[in-house]
Every structure is written in C-alpha cells, then in structure tokens.
Coordinates of C-alpha atoms and ligand atoms in Angstrom, one line a residue:
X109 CA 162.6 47.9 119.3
X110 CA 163.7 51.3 120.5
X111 CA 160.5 54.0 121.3
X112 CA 160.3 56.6 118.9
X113 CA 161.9 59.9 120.8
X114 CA 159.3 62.8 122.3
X115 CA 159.1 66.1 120.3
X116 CA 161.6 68.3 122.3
X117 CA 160.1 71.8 123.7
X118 CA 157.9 70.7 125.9
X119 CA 157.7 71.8 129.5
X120 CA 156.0 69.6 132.1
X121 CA 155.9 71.0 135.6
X122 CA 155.8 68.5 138.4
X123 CA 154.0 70.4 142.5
X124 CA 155.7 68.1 144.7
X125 CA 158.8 66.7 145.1
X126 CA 157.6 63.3 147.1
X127 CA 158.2 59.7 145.5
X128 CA 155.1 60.5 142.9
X129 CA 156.9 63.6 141.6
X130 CA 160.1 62.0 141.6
X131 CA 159.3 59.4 139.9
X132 CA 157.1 61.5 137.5
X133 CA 159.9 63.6 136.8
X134 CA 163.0 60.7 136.5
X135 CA 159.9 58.8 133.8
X136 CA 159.9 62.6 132.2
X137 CA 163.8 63.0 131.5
X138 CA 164.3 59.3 130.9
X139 CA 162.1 59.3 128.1
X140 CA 163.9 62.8 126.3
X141 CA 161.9 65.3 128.1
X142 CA 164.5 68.2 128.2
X143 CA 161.8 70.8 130.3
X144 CA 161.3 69.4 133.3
X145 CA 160.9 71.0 136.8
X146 CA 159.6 69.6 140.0
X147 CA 158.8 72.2 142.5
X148 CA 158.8 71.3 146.0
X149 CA 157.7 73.3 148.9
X150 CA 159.6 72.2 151.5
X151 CA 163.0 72.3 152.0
X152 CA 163.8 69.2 151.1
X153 CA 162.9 66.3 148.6
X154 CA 160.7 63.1 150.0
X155 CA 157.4 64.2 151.0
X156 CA 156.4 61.4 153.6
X157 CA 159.6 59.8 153.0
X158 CA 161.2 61.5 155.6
X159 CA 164.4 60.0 157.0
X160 CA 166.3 61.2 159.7
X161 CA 169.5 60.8 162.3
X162 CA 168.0 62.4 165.5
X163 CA 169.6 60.1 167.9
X164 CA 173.1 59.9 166.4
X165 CA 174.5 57.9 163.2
X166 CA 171.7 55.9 162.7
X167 CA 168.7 56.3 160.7
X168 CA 165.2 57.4 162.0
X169 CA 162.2 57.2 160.1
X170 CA 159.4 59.5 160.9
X171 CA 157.6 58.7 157.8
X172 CA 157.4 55.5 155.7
X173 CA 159.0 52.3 157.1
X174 CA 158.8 49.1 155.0
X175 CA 158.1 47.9 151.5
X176 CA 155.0 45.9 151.5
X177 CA 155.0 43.1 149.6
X178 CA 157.7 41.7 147.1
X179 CA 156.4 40.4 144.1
X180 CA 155.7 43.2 141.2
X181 CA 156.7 45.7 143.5
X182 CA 158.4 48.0 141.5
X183 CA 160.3 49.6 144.8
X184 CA 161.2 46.3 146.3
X185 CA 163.0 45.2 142.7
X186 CA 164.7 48.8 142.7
X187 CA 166.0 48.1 146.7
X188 CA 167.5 44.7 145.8
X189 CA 168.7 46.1 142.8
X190 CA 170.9 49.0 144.1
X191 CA 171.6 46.4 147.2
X192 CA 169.5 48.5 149.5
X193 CA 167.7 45.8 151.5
X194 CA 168.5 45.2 155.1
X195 CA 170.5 41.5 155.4
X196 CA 170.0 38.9 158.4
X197 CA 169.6 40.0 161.9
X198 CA 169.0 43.5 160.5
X199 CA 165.6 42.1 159.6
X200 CA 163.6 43.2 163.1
X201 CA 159.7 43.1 162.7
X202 CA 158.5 46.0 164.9
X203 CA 155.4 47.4 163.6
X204 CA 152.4 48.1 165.2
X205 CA 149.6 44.9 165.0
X206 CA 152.7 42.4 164.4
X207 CA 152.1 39.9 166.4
X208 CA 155.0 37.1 167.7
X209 CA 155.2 35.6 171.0
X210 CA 157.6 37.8 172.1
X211 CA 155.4 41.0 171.6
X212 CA 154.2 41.4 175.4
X213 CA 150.9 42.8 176.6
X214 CA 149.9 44.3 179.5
X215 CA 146.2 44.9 180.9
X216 CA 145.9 48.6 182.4
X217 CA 145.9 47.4 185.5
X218 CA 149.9 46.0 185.5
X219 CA 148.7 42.5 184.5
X220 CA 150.4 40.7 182.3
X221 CA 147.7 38.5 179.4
X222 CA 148.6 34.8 178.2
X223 CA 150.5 34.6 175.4
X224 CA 148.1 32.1 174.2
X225 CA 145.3 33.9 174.6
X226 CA 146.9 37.2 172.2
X227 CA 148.1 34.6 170.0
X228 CA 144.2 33.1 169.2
X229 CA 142.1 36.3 169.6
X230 CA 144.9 37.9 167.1
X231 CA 145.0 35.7 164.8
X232 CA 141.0 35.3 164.5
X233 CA 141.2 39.2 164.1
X234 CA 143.6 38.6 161.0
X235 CA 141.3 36.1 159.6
X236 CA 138.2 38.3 160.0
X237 CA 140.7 40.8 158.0
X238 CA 142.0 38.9 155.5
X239 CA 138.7 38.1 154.2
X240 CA 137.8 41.4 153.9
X241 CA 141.2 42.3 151.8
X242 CA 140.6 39.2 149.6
X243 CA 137.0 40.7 148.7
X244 CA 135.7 37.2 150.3
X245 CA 132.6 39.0 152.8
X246 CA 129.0 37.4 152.9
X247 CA 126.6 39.4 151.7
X248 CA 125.1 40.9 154.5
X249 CA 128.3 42.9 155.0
X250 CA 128.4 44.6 151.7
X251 CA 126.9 47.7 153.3
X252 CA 128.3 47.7 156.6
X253 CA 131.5 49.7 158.1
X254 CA 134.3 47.5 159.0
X255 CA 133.9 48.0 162.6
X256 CA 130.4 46.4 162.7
X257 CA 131.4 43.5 160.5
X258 CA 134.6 42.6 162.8
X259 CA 131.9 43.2 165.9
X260 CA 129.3 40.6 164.7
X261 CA 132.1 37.9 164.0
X262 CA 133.4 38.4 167.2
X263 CA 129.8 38.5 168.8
X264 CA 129.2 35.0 167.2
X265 CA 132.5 33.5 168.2
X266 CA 134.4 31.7 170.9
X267 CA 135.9 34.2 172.4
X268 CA 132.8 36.2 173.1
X269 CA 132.1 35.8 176.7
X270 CA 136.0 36.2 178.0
X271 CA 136.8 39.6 179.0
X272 CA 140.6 39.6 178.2
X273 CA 139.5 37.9 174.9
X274 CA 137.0 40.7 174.2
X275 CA 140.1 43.4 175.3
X276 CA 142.7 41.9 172.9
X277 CA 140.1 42.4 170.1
X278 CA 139.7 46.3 170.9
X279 CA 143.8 46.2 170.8
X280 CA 143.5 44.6 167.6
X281 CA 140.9 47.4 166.0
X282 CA 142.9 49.7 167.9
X283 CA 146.1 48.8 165.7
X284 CA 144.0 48.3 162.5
X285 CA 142.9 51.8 162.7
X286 CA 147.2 52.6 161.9
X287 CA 147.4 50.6 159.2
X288 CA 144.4 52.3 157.8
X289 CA 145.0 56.0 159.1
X290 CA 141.2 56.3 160.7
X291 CA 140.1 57.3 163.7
X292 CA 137.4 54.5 164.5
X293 CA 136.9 51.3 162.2
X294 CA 133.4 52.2 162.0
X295 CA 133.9 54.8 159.6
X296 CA 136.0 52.3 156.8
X297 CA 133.7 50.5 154.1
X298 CA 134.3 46.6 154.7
X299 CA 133.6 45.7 151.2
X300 CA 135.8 48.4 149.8
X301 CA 138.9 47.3 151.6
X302 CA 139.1 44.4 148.9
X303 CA 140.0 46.6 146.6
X304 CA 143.5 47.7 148.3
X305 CA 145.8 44.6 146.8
X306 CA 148.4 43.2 148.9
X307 CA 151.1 41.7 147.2
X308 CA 152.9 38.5 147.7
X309 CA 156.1 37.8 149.5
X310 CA 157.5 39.2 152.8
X311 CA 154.7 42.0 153.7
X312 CA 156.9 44.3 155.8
X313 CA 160.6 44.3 153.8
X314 CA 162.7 46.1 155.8
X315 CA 165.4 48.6 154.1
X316 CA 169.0 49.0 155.1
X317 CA 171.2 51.5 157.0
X318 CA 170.1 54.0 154.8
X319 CA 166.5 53.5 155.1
X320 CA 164.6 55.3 152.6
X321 CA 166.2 57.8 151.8
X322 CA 168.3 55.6 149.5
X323 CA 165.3 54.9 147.5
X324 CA 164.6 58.8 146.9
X325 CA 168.5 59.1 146.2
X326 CA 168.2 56.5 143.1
X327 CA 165.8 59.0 141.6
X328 CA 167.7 62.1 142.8
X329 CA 170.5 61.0 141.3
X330 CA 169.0 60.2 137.8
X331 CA 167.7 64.1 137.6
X332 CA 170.3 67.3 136.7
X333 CA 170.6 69.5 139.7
X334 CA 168.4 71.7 138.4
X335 CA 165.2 69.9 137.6
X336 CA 164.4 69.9 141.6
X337 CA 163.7 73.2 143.6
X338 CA 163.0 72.8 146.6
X339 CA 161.6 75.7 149.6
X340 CA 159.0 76.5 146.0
X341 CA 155.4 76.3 147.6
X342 CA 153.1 76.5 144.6
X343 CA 150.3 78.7 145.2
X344 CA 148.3 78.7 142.1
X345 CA 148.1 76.9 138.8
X346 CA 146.0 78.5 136.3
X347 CA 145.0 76.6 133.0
X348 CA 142.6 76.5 130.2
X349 CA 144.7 79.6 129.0
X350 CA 144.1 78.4 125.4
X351 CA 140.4 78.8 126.0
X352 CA 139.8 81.7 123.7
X353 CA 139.8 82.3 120.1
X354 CA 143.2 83.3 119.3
X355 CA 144.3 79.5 121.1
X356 CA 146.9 79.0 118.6
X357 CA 148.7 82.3 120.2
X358 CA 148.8 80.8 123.7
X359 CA 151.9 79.3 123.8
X360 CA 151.4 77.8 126.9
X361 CA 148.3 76.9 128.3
X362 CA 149.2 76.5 131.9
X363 CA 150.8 79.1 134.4
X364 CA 152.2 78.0 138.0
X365 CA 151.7 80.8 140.2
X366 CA 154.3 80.4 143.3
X367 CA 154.2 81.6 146.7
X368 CA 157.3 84.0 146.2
X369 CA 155.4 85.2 142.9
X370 CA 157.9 83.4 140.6
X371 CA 155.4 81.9 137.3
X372 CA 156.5 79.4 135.6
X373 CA 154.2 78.6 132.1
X374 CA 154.0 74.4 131.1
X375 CA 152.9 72.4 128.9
X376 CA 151.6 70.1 131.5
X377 CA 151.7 70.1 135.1
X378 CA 151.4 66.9 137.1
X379 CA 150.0 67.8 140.8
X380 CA 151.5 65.2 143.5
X381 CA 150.5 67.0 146.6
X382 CA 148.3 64.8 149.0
X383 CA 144.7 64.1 148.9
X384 CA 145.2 66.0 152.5
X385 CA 146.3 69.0 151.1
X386 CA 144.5 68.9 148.4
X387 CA 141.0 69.0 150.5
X388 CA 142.5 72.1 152.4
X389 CA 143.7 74.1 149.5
X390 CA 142.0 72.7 146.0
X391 CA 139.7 75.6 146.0
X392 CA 141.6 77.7 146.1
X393 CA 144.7 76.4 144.0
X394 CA 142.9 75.8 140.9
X395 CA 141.5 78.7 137.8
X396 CA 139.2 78.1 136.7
X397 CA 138.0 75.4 139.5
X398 CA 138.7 72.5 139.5
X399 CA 135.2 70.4 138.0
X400 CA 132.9 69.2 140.4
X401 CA 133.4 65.4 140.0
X402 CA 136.5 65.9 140.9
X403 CA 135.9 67.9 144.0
X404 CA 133.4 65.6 144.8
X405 CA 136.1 62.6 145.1
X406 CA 138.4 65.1 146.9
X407 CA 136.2 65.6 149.9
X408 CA 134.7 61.7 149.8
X409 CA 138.0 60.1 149.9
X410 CA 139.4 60.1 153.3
X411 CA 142.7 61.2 154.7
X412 CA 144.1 59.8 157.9
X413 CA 146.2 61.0 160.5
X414 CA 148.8 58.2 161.8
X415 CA 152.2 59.7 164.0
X416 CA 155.0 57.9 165.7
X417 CA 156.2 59.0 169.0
X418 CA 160.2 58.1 169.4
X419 CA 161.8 57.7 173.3
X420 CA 165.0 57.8 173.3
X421 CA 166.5 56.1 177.1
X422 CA 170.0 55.7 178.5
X423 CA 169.9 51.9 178.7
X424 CA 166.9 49.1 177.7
X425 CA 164.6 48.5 180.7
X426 CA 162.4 45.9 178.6
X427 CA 163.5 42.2 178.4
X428 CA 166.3 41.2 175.5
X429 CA 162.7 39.1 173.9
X430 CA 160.0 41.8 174.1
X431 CA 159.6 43.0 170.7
X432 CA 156.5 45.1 172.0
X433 CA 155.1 47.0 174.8
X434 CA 151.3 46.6 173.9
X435 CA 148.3 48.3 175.7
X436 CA 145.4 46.5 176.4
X437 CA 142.6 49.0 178.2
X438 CA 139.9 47.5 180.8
X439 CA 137.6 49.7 177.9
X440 CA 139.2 51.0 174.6
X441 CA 138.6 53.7 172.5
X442 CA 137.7 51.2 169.4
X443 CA 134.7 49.8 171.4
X444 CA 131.8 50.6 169.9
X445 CA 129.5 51.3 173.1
X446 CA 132.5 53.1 174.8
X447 CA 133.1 55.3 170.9
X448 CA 129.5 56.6 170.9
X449 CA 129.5 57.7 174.3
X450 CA 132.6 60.0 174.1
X451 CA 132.0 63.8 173.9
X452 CA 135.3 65.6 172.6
X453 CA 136.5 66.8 176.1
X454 CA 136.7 63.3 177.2
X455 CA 138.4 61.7 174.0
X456 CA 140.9 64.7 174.2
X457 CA 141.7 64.1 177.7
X458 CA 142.2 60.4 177.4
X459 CA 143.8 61.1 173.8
X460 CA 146.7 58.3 174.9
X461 CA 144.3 55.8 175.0
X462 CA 144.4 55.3 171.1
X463 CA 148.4 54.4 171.6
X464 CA 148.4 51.1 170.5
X465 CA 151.5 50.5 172.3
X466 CA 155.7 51.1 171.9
X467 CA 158.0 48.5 169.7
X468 CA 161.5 48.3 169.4
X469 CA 163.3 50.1 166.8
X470 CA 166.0 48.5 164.3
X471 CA 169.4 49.4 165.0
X472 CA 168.3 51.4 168.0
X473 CA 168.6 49.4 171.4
X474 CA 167.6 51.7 173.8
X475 CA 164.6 53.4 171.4
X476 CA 161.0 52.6 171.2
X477 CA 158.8 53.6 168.9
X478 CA 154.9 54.5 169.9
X479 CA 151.7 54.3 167.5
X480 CA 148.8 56.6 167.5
X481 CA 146.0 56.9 164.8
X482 CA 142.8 59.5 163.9
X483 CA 141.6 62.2 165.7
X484 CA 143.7 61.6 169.0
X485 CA 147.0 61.9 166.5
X486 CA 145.5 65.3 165.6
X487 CA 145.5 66.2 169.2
X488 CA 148.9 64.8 170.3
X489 CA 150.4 67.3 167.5
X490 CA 148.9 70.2 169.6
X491 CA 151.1 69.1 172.7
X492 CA 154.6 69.8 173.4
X493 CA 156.9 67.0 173.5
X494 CA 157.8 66.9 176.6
X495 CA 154.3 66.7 177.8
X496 CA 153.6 63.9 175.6
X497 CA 156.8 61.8 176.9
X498 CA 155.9 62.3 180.5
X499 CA 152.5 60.6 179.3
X500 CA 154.1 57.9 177.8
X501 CA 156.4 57.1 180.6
X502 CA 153.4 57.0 182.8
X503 CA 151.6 54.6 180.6
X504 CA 154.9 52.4 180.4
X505 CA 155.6 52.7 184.4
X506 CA 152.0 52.0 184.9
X507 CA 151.1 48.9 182.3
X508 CA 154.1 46.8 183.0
X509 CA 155.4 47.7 186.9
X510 CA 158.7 47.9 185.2
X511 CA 161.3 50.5 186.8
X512 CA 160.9 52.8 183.3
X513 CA 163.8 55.4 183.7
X514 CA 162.8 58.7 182.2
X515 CA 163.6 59.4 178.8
X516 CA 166.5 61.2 177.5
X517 CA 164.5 62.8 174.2
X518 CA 161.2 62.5 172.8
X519 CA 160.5 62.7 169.1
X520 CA 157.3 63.2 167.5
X521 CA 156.2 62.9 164.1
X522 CA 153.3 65.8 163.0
X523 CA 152.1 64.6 159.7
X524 CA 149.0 66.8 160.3
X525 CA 150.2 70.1 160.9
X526 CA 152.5 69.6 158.1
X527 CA 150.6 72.6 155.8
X528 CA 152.0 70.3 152.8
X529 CA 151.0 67.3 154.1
X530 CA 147.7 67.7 156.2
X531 CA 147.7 64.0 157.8
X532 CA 149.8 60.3 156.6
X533 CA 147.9 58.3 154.4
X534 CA 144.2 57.6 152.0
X535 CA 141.7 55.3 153.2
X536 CA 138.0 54.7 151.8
X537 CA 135.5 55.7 154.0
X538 CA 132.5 53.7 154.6
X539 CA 129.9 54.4 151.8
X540 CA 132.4 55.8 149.3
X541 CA 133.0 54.2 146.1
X542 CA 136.4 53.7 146.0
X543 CA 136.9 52.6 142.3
X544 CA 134.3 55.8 140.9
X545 CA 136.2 58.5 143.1
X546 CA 139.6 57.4 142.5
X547 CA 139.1 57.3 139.1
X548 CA 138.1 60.7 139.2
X549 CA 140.6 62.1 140.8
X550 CA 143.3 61.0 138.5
X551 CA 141.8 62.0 135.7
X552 CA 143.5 64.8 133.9
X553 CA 142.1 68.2 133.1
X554 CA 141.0 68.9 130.6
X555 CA 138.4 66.2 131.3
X556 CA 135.7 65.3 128.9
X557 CA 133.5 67.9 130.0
X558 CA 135.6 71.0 129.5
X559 CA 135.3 72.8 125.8
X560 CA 136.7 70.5 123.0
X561 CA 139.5 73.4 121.7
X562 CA 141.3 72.8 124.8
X563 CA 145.0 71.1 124.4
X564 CA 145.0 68.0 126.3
X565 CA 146.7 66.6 129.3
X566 CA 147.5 70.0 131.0
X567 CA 146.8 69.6 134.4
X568 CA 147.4 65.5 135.4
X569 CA 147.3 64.2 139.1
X570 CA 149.6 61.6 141.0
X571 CA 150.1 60.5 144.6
X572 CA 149.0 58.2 146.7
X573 CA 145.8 58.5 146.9
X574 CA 145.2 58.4 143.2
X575 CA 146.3 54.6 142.5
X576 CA 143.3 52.0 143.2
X577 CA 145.1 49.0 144.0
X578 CA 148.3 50.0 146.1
X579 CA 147.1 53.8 147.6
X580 CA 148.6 54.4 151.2
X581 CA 152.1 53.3 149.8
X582 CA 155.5 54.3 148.8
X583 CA 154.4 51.5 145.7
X584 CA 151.3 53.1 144.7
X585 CA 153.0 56.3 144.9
X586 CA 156.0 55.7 142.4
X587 CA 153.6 53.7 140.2
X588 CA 151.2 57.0 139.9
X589 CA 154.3 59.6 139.5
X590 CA 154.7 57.7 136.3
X591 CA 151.5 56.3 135.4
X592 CA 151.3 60.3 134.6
X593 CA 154.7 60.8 132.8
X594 CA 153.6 57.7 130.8
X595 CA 150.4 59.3 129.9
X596 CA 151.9 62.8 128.8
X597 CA 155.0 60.7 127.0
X598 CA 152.5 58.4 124.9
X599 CA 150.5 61.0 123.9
X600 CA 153.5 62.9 122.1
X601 CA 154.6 59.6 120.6
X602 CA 150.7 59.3 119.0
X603 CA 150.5 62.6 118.5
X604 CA 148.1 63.7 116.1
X605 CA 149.0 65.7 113.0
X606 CA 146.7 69.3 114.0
X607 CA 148.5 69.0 116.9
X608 CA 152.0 68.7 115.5
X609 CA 151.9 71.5 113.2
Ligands
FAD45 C1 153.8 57.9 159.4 C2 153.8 57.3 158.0 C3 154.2 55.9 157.9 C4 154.1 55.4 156.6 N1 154.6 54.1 156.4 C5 154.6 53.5 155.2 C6 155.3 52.3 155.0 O1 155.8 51.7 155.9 N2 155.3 51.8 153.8 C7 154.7 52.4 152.7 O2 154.7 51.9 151.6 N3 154.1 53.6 152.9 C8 154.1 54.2 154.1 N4 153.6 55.5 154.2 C9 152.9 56.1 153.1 C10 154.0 56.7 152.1 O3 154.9 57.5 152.8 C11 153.2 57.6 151.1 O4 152.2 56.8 150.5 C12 154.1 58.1 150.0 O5 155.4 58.5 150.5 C13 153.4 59.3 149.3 O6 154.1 59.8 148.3 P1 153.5 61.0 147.3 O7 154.6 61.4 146.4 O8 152.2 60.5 146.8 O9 153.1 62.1 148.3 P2 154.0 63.0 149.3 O10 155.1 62.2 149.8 O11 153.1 63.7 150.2 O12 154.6 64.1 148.3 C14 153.9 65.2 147.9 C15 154.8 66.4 147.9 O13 154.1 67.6 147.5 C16 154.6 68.7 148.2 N5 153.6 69.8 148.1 C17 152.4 69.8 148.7 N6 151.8 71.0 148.4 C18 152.7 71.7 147.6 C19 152.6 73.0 146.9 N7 151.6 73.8 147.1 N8 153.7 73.3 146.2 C20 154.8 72.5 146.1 N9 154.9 71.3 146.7 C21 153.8 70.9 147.4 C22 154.8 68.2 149.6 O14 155.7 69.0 150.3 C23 155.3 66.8 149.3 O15 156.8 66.7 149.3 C24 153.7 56.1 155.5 C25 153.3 57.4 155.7 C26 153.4 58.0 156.9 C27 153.0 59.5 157.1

C-alpha cells in the first residue's frame, strides 16, 4: 500500500552536508518534501567521508575506509547494489589491529618477534575484546575502564611473565585505542562497549576504485542541484520563535543564521554536525540554549581524535608478504605504569610512540599508510609534514634495519583542526551512560520540558554519535540522517487536525 503523500510547504533545513545530512535530506525529497536545503560549511559534500587522488589516479582515503559488517547494513546493500564493492585481489586487509601472519613486527630495538608469539598474545587480546562487545564481562568489571579489565586478564594469564608477550599486548591496546578514537583505554567504560553492535559478515568490506565517494554520489545524485550548498557555515539557529502569544502569526518557527549573514526560516532543521563540533560551538549556536540534559550528554560523550599519516616512496622497500610494519616499544604509551608517569612535555616529545605502525594501501604499491590515536594525534596536527615524515622514516629505518629510501610526499589527515569536524569519531567514556546520554542527544527540541504551545519537531539531531548501536560509522550515520527525516515525515502523515488547520 502506497504512504499517504506529506502536506507540501514545508521547509526542513539540514547543517551538514556529511552521510547523516545526506541521507536526511535524499529520505526528505523522496518522501515529497519539496523545501529542502542542506547547508554545508565546507566546500564540499562528505563530512568524514573524504576521498581523494593525492598520489595520481587512484583513490586516497583520509577519512572513512570500510563498511563494517554485512548483514542489515543498509550501506553495504546500497554498495553491492550500485556494484560499488571492490572484487577479488582488490580485497587487501590493511587496517590497523588486523592481524595475519604476514603483518610483521618489529621490537624498537631492530628485532624481529615470532610470528607465533603475535599470533597467541593477539588473538587472546581479541578474545578479551570480544567479550566485552558481546556484553559477556563478570561482574567485577561492570565498573571498571577497559584498560584495567584487559590488564587483570592479562595479569592472570599465560603470557604474563614473557616480556615480548607483555609488549605485543601494549601493541594491541595501542591499536584498540584507533578503533575507539581514545587516547588511553583507561578512559573507555568496559561494560559500555557491549552496547556498540557489530554486525555479521565480512567486518572490514572494502569499496571499489571509487572508494567512498561513490556512496555519497548515490545520494548526490538523488537530490536537485540546488538542495546542497556547500562553503554555507551555519552560525546560529534560533527557535522557539512561536513562543509568544500571537504563535499562530509565526510562520516559521525556526531561523538559520549563516556565517555570511544569509537566514534562512524552517520548519524543521536537522543538525548533523559532530558531537566534536558540537562541544566546541553548542553554546553558542543555539537561542534560546540548548536544555541542560542535552548539554549534559554533549560534554559526557566523548570525541576522539584518530589520523592517518600517508608516505608516498619511489619503489616498495618492504617484502612482497608484509602487510604491516608494526611497532612494538621496549615500554608503550598504553601501559598503565608508563601512562601515569608521563607529564605533557614528555608525551609530546615522544608523540610517535602512539603510531601503531604503517600498512599497505590498496591499489597503492609503493604507499603506506600510518595510525595514530588521542592526544598524540592532536599533536601531530600541530607539525608540519615534513617534520612528521622524517619521524616516520626514522622509526621505519630504525625498527626494521631495512634500507627505507626517503619519501617522495607525506600526507596527513587533520580531523582535529578541522573547525567543522573537531576530531574522527564518538566513544563512551568510562562512567558515562551510554544508552541515557545518547538518548538525549537525539532528542528533538522542543523536548518535553519546553512550553506545551511550541510546534513540534523544530530543531532534530543526526550524526554519528547520536545512534546507540552503530555510532562511529558511516552505518550509524546514514541510519540517523533518516531516522530524523522519518520522524519529521511521520509526523505530517499523523498529523493532528489543530495542527492542519
Ligand atoms: C580517520 C577516520 C576513519 C574512519 N573510518 C571509518 C571506517 O572505516 N568505516 C566507517 O564506517 N566509519 C569510519 N569513520 C567514521 C565515519 O566517517 C563517520 O562516522 C561518518 O562519516 C559521520 O557522518 P556524519 O554525517 O554523522 O558526520 P560528518 O561526516 O562529520 O558530517 C557533518 C557535516 O556537518 C558539517 N558542519 C559542521 N558544522 C557546520 C556548520 N556550522 N554549518 C554547516 N555545516 C556544518 C561538516 O562540515 C560536515 O560535513 C572514520 C572517520 C575518520 C575521521
């Protein structure tokens, strides 16, 4: 049975033009929404989808990667439906904390470890993990970080008393801390991780030739040229406008305030910037203020730094099976004596040690790609590039005694200083409850709490950040952008009959 059509008239505004307000927005127009603008502050559409071509024809990605997990994810099903999904050899695992036999690592010192020996201690470490992720913790951890659960384990197993054992497992907090964006594990809540739902099938699908950026074209293409605007920073949204007696005259009740002074009046406005930029600017972005629950999960929820670091050589210097150059440190940054002990001079001095190591990039022979998570991300982005690829070519030359030629170009990513961005990705802190906090920070204004005469559904929020199950993902992203068009579409097709007149 066809849905009954949307009243026509009605303007939504969408701040962001990332995969949340894309997919907002292509929800929006699909369902007969005729008013529909998405304004974008950059100067192009994607947000952390950001694909490039620095090193010739093929693709670079300096934002999101893969698609995680295949069944009921809706951005895997649209990649295999528009054929978008890399085919055969194409499919080249080289992510930081994937581990095969071919991955090598190298102690500080030059030294080589047994393969056997990373193969054990990493996949303990990914047991240890997967219980937490399947919400399958004794007890005694329900209050404790994820650092000092992985730590007791550890304490209590085999590999306790073997040094190189004991240095593999800082490597493996060290590359836990990027798939989580934190700076130590010992600020992430071990129970909460549960809640994040992995799903089924391959974990890390890789896309085709045209990377991501195919993805954002399948919604592009679906919207008129005009519903996107892009180098439109949004500096204020005003609502509640309806607040006063004469309501009924207000014929809209929000007004977008831009940073060129253009103001655009809605019906609703869906707000997709990150949780990162939110925290910076949310104070200042919202009249009146946005309520205090919601501030409150605003500044609880946390927002990670994570940053790739590209170098580009003249030929490979690695061997045709090394997936992985991985860095194993006599003492790491992850480990919790070595962590307490660190004054902020001496983390910013040794910020390469949080480098998890350099992998191999698809369709790239001569290009690896380097991790780095947290605070030490933060500082990389103050360096210049250069500087940072003579660092890298030290720790290379050093680790593995390998002749390492000198790069040719250095790319970084700076997810931080982005100012519409301000870092890569949500995690839960340690003592934060994730479910309460998320909740409220999707929750549309006006909330239950404002006065009762206010039209609903004028201010909604999307992202990342505001989905409980997949947050930190392309996935969760989409399924927020129209979680929110789905919420201002049903309420017009139950609309009640003061509200249609
Ligand atoms: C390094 C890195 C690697 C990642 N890897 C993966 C991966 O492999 N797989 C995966 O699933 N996910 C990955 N992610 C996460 C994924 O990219 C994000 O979850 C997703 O793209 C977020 O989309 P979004 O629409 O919620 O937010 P965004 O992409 O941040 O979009 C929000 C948009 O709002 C705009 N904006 C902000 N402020 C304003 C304003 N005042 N006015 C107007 N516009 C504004 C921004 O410019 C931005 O375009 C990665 C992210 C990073 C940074």
């Amino acid at each position: 049975m066809a849905s009954p059509p949307v009243p026509s008239g009605h303007t939504v505004v969408i701040v962001g033009g990332g995969l949340a307000g894309l997919a907002a927005a292509a929800t929006l127009v699909k369902a007969g929404f005729s008013s529909v603008k998405v304004l974008e502050a950059m100067d192009r559409p994607g947000g952390r989808i950001h694909t490039t071509k620095p090193f010739g024809p093929d693709i670079i990605e300096l934002g999101a990667n893969w698609i995680h997990g295949q069944q009921g994810n809706p951005i895997y099903h649209l990649a295999k439906e528009h054929g978008l999904l890399t085919e055969g050899t194409e499919t080249v695992m080289c992510l930081p904390g994937f581990v095969t036999p071919r991955d090598y690592f190298f102690h500080e010192h030059g030294r080589q470890l047994p393969v056997e020996l990373v193969e054990e201690v990493c996949s303990f470490f990914s047991k240890l993990t997967d219980k937490a992720f399947e919400h399958a913790l004794d007890e005694k951890y329900t209050h404790k970080s994820l650092g000092d659960y992985l730590d007791e384990e550890f304490k209590d197993s085999l590999w306790a008393n073997s040094k190189d054992s004991k240095r593999v497992f800082e490597w493996c907090k060290r590359s836990e801390c990027t798939d989580e964006a934190s700076s130590s594990l010992y600020e992430l809540s071990a129970s909460e991780l549960g809640l994040y739902t992995a799903l089924d099938g391959g974990f890390f699908n890789s896309l085709g030739p045209g990377g991501y950026q195919h993805i954002l074209d399948v919604f592009l293409k679906s919207l008129a040229a005009d519903v996107l605007v892009c180098s439109k920073p949004v500096k204020c949204i005003q609502w509640g406008l309806d607040k006063k007696e004469q309501a009924s005259e207000v014929a809209h009740p929000v007004k977008v305030i831009c940073e060129d002074g253009q103001e655009l009046h809605a019906d609703h406005v869906i707000v997709t910037a990150s949780l990162g930029v939110l925290q910076e600017k949310a104070p200042a972005m919202f009249e009146p203020s946005l309520p205090e629950v919601k501030m409150t999960a605003i500044k609880k929820l946390g927002f990670g730094t994570v940053d790739k670091i590209y170098l580009k050589f003249n030929e490979r210097f690695w061997p045709e099976d090394c997936v992985g150059i991985q860095l194993v440190w006599e003492e790491g940054f992850e480990d919790k004596e070595v962590l307490t002990s660190l004054d902020e001079e001496s983390w910013k001095k040794a910020w390469y040690k949080k480098i998890c190591g350099f992998d191999i990039v698809a369709r790239h022979p001569t290009v690896l790609c380097g991790w780095i998570t947290g605070r030490e991300a933060k500082h990389m982005e103050t360096l210049e590039e250069e500087v940072i690829g003579e660092v890298c070519i030290r720790l290379l030359r050093s680790f593995t005694g390998w002749k390492v030629p000198d790069p040719v170009s250095v790319l970084t990513s700076r997810w931080w200083k982005n100012p519409y961005v301000r870092g890569s990705y949500t995690y839960i802190p340690y003592g934060v409850d994730a479910m309460k906090q998320q909740a409220a920070l999707s929750d549309p204004l006006p909330s239950s709490t404002c006065p009762p005469k206010l039209k609903p559904l004028q201010v909604l929020f999307a992202g990342e950040a505001t989905h409980v199950k997949f947050y930190t993902t392309t996935h969760g992203a989409y399924l927020s952008g129209k979680r929110e068009a789905q919420r201002i579409i049903k309420h017009y097709r139950h609309m009640t009959p003061w509200y249609c007149s």
